[in-house]
mmCIF file of C-alpha atoms and ligand atoms in Angstrom:
data_model
loop_
_atom_site.group_PDB
_atom_site.id
_atom_site.type_symbol
_atom_site.label_atom_id
_atom_site.label_comp_id
_atom_site.label_asym_id
_atom_site.label_seq_id
_atom_site.Cartn_x
_atom_site.Cartn_y
_atom_site.Cartn_z
ATOM 1 C CA MET P 1 4.346 6.755 61.841
ATOM 2 C CA GLN P 2 7.428 5.204 60.239
ATOM 3 C CA LEU P 3 5.126 2.588 58.636
ATOM 4 C CA ILE P 4 2.978 5.248 57.176
ATOM 5 C CA GLN P 5 6.164 6.904 55.576
ATOM 6 C CA GLN P 6 7.219 3.666 54.312
ATOM 7 C CA ASP P 7 3.946 2.880 52.799
ATOM 8 C CA GLU P 8 3.980 6.290 51.066
ATOM 9 C CA LYS P 9 7.403 5.679 49.651
ATOM 10 C CA PHE P 10 6.317 2.262 48.546
ATOM 11 C CA GLN P 11 3.232 3.922 46.663
ATOM 12 C CA ARG P 12 5.398 6.543 45.127
ATOM 13 C CA ARG P 13 7.812 3.885 43.778
ATOM 14 C CA ALA P 14 5.036 1.913 42.497
ATOM 15 C CA PHE P 15 3.499 5.000 40.843
ATOM 16 C CA LEU P 16 6.849 5.879 39.323
ATOM 17 C CA LYS P 17 7.310 2.387 38.028
ATOM 18 C CA ARG P 18 3.938 2.566 36.237
ATOM 19 C CA ILE P 19 4.819 5.939 34.769
ATOM 20 C CA ILE P 20 8.017 4.675 33.477
ATOM 21 C CA ARG P 21 6.396 1.460 32.100
ATOM 22 C CA PHE P 22 3.795 3.386 30.500
ATOM 23 C CA PHE P 23 6.383 5.750 28.952
ATOM 24 C CA PHE P 24 8.457 2.565 27.589
ATOM 25 C CA LEU P 25 5.331 0.931 26.176
ATOM 26 C CA SER P 26 4.374 4.301 24.299
ATOM 27 C CA ILE P 27 7.755 4.533 22.809
ATOM 28 C CA SER P 28 7.667 0.838 21.893
ATOM 29 C CA PHE P 29 4.229 1.267 20.319
ATOM 30 C CA ILE P 30 5.478 4.375 18.250
ATOM 31 C CA PHE P 31 8.464 2.534 16.958
ATOM 32 C CA LEU P 32 6.192 -0.506 16.040
ATOM 33 C CA ILE P 33 3.860 1.721 14.005
ATOM 34 C CA LEU P 34 6.830 3.550 12.267
ATOM 35 C CA GLY P 35 8.391 -0.009 11.502
ATOM 36 C CA ILE P 36 5.096 -1.259 9.951
ATOM 37 C CA LYS P 37 4.736 1.896 7.816
ATOM 38 C CA ILE P 38 8.291 1.710 6.706
ATOM 39 C CA LEU P 39 8.203 -2.165 5.801
ATOM 40 C CA LYS P 40 4.672 -2.110 4.342
ATOM 41 C CA PRO P 41 5.104 -2.545 0.596
ATOM 42 C CA LYS P 42 3.712 0.441 -1.473
ATOM 43 C CA ASN P 43 0.667 -0.278 -3.570
ATOM 44 C CA PRO P 44 2.060 -1.383 -7.013
ATOM 45 C CA ARG P 45 -1.109 -0.252 -8.822
ATOM 46 C CA LYS P 46 -0.773 3.375 -7.507
ATOM 47 C CA ARG P 47 1.830 4.304 -10.069
ATOM 48 C CA GLU P 48 2.620 7.815 -11.435
ATOM 49 C CA TYR P 49 2.477 7.793 -15.273
ATOM 50 C CA LYS P 50 4.090 10.291 -17.643
ATOM 51 C CA PHE P 51 2.189 10.548 -20.869
ATOM 52 C CA PHE P 52 3.617 10.560 -24.229
ATOM 53 C CA GLN P 53 2.145 11.058 -27.612
ATOM 54 C CA ILE P 54 1.967 8.282 -30.123
ATOM 55 C CA PRO P 55 2.231 9.594 -33.805
ATOM 56 C CA GLU P 56 -0.965 8.668 -35.597
ATOM 57 C CA ASP P 57 0.909 6.930 -38.408
ATOM 58 C CA LYS P 58 2.183 4.419 -35.911
ATOM 59 C CA ILE P 59 -1.345 3.151 -35.227
ATOM 60 C CA LEU P 60 -3.105 0.470 -37.476
ATOM 61 C CA ARG P 61 -6.860 0.635 -37.866
ATOM 62 C CA ASN P 62 -7.011 -2.939 -36.947
ATOM 63 C CA GLY P 63 -3.870 -4.679 -35.653
ATOM 64 C CA VAL P 64 -0.824 -4.698 -33.581
ATOM 65 C CA ARG P 65 1.907 -2.555 -34.015
ATOM 66 C CA LYS P 66 5.275 -2.148 -32.279
ATOM 67 C CA VAL P 67 5.942 1.474 -31.152
ATOM 68 C CA ASP P 68 9.215 2.966 -29.911
ATOM 69 C CA ILE P 69 8.262 6.091 -27.718
ATOM 70 C CA ASN P 70 10.862 8.689 -27.472
ATOM 71 C CA ILE P 71 11.268 9.481 -23.700
ATOM 72 C CA GLY P 72 13.832 12.097 -24.150
ATOM 73 C CA GLY P 73 17.055 12.617 -25.922
ATOM 74 C CA GLU P 74 18.169 9.199 -27.551
ATOM 75 C CA LYS P 75 16.086 7.257 -25.082
ATOM 76 C CA TYR P 76 13.180 5.075 -26.431
ATOM 77 C CA LEU P 77 10.789 2.646 -24.919
ATOM 78 C CA ARG P 78 9.110 -0.005 -26.857
ATOM 79 C CA ILE P 79 5.429 -0.752 -26.348
ATOM 80 C CA TYR P 80 2.656 -2.422 -28.330
ATOM 81 C CA VAL P 81 -0.410 -0.628 -29.489
ATOM 82 C CA ILE P 82 -3.426 -2.903 -30.259
ATOM 83 C CA SER P 83 -6.290 -1.361 -32.170
ATOM 84 C CA LYS P 84 -9.497 -3.344 -32.544
ATOM 85 C CA GLU P 85 -12.568 -1.650 -33.966
ATOM 86 C CA ASP P 86 -13.019 1.309 -31.536
ATOM 87 C CA THR P 87 -10.660 0.225 -28.792
ATOM 88 C CA LEU P 88 -6.886 0.991 -28.462
ATOM 89 C CA ILE P 89 -4.886 -1.013 -25.936
ATOM 90 C CA ALA P 90 -1.281 -0.258 -24.983
ATOM 91 C CA LEU P 91 0.819 -3.181 -23.731
ATOM 92 C CA SER P 92 4.142 -3.540 -22.105
ATOM 93 C CA PRO P 93 6.329 -5.996 -24.044
ATOM 94 C CA ILE P 94 7.946 -7.199 -20.925
ATOM 95 C CA CYS P 95 7.042 -10.707 -20.022
ATOM 96 C CA THR P 96 5.547 -11.203 -16.730
ATOM 97 C CA HIS P 97 7.392 -14.326 -16.067
ATOM 98 C CA LEU P 98 10.952 -13.212 -15.823
ATOM 99 C CA GLY P 99 11.062 -10.091 -17.905
ATOM 100 C CA CYS P 100 12.159 -10.989 -21.394
ATOM 101 C CA PHE P 101 10.813 -8.910 -24.415
ATOM 102 C CA VAL P 102 7.926 -10.619 -26.055
ATOM 103 C CA ASN P 103 7.519 -10.560 -29.915
ATOM 104 C CA PHE P 104 4.407 -10.467 -31.756
ATOM 105 C CA ASP P 105 3.867 -13.399 -33.971
ATOM 106 C CA ARG P 106 1.606 -12.423 -36.857
ATOM 107 C CA ASN P 107 0.822 -15.765 -38.088
ATOM 108 C CA ASP P 108 -0.710 -16.923 -34.768
ATOM 109 C CA ASN P 109 -1.815 -13.364 -33.733
ATOM 110 C CA GLU P 110 -0.332 -13.701 -30.328
ATOM 111 C CA PHE P 111 2.704 -12.461 -28.307
ATOM 112 C CA VAL P 112 5.456 -15.122 -27.756
ATOM 113 C CA CYS P 113 8.057 -14.735 -25.151
ATOM 114 C CA PRO P 114 11.492 -15.955 -26.715
ATOM 115 C CA CYS P 115 12.765 -17.091 -23.286
ATOM 116 C CA HIS P 116 10.328 -19.896 -22.058
ATOM 117 C CA SER P 117 7.676 -19.676 -24.637
ATOM 118 C CA GLY P 118 5.095 -17.780 -22.738
ATOM 119 C CA ARG P 119 2.245 -16.902 -24.967
ATOM 120 C CA TYR P 120 -0.236 -13.960 -24.619
ATOM 121 C CA ASP P 121 -3.194 -13.037 -26.637
ATOM 122 C CA THR P 122 -3.740 -9.544 -28.214
ATOM 123 C CA GLU P 123 -5.212 -8.155 -24.985
ATOM 124 C CA GLY P 124 -2.303 -9.538 -23.025
ATOM 125 C CA LYS P 125 -3.963 -12.374 -21.235
ATOM 126 C CA VAL P 126 -1.891 -15.352 -20.675
ATOM 127 C CA ILE P 127 -2.536 -18.343 -23.212
ATOM 128 C CA SER P 128 0.077 -20.685 -22.148
ATOM 129 C CA GLY P 129 3.649 -21.219 -20.697
ATOM 130 C CA PRO P 130 4.983 -20.187 -17.421
ATOM 131 C CA PRO P 131 3.608 -16.517 -16.956
ATOM 132 C CA LYS P 132 0.926 -16.134 -14.373
ATOM 133 C CA GLU P 133 0.032 -12.605 -14.974
ATOM 134 C CA PRO P 134 -1.040 -10.771 -18.027
ATOM 135 C CA LEU P 135 1.211 -8.337 -19.862
ATOM 136 C CA GLN P 136 0.886 -4.898 -18.196
ATOM 137 C CA ARG P 137 -1.653 -2.650 -19.794
ATOM 138 C CA LEU P 138 -0.631 0.874 -20.185
ATOM 139 C CA PRO P 139 -2.993 3.838 -19.752
ATOM 140 C CA VAL P 140 -4.116 5.426 -23.031
ATOM 141 C CA LYS P 141 -5.846 8.788 -23.391
ATOM 142 C CA ILE P 142 -7.120 10.830 -26.208
ATOM 143 C CA GLU P 143 -6.798 14.600 -26.097
ATOM 144 C CA ASN P 144 -7.510 16.901 -29.024
ATOM 145 C CA ASN P 145 -7.682 13.961 -31.341
ATOM 146 C CA LYS P 146 -4.045 13.153 -30.323
ATOM 147 C CA ILE P 147 -3.157 9.805 -28.617
ATOM 148 C CA TYR P 148 -1.190 9.589 -25.525
ATOM 149 C CA VAL P 149 0.222 6.518 -23.524
ATOM 150 C CA GLY P 150 1.260 6.604 -19.889
ATOM 151 C CA LEU P 151 4.607 5.138 -19.016
ATOM 152 C CA ALA P 152 5.789 4.620 -15.420
ATOM 153 C CA LEU P 153 9.328 5.870 -15.442
HETATM 154 S S1 LIG R 1 10.646 -14.840 -19.137
HETATM 155 FE FE1 LIG R 1 8.692 -14.997 -20.660
HETATM 156 S S2 LIG R 1 8.104 -17.113 -20.446
HETATM 157 FE FE2 LIG R 1 9.732 -16.875 -19.027
#
């Protein structure tokens, strides 16, 4: 009789241990999922853009133009607008190597970074130098014959 009672106690303890183990494993799993979600880098391509109008007189029919966009008050952001036949491209002037501002060289028709001589073509593709990535293209949209460029602020 006493052996049966001890066996029941043992089974209850084993059952409780399993429940406790399951509980702690569940908690650990939840913390693991939360940790992955917090540490996971956000998709850099998924950006929110705010659109600003580009005055038409700032755009050449064919060519590259530096445009300072008023983003409010006294604040301006510089971009490059490139028009070729029917296409319009807006590029960030920030070199993808270490973040210097690129200049447009009209003689060679390419963007040149003054810091380490990175060179980009008029579509922002790397021609030479240390940059590995092209200049960032900014979204352009035309609404009611007005041109807007998207900036991630
Ligand atoms: S920062 Fe432009 S090439 Fe290095």
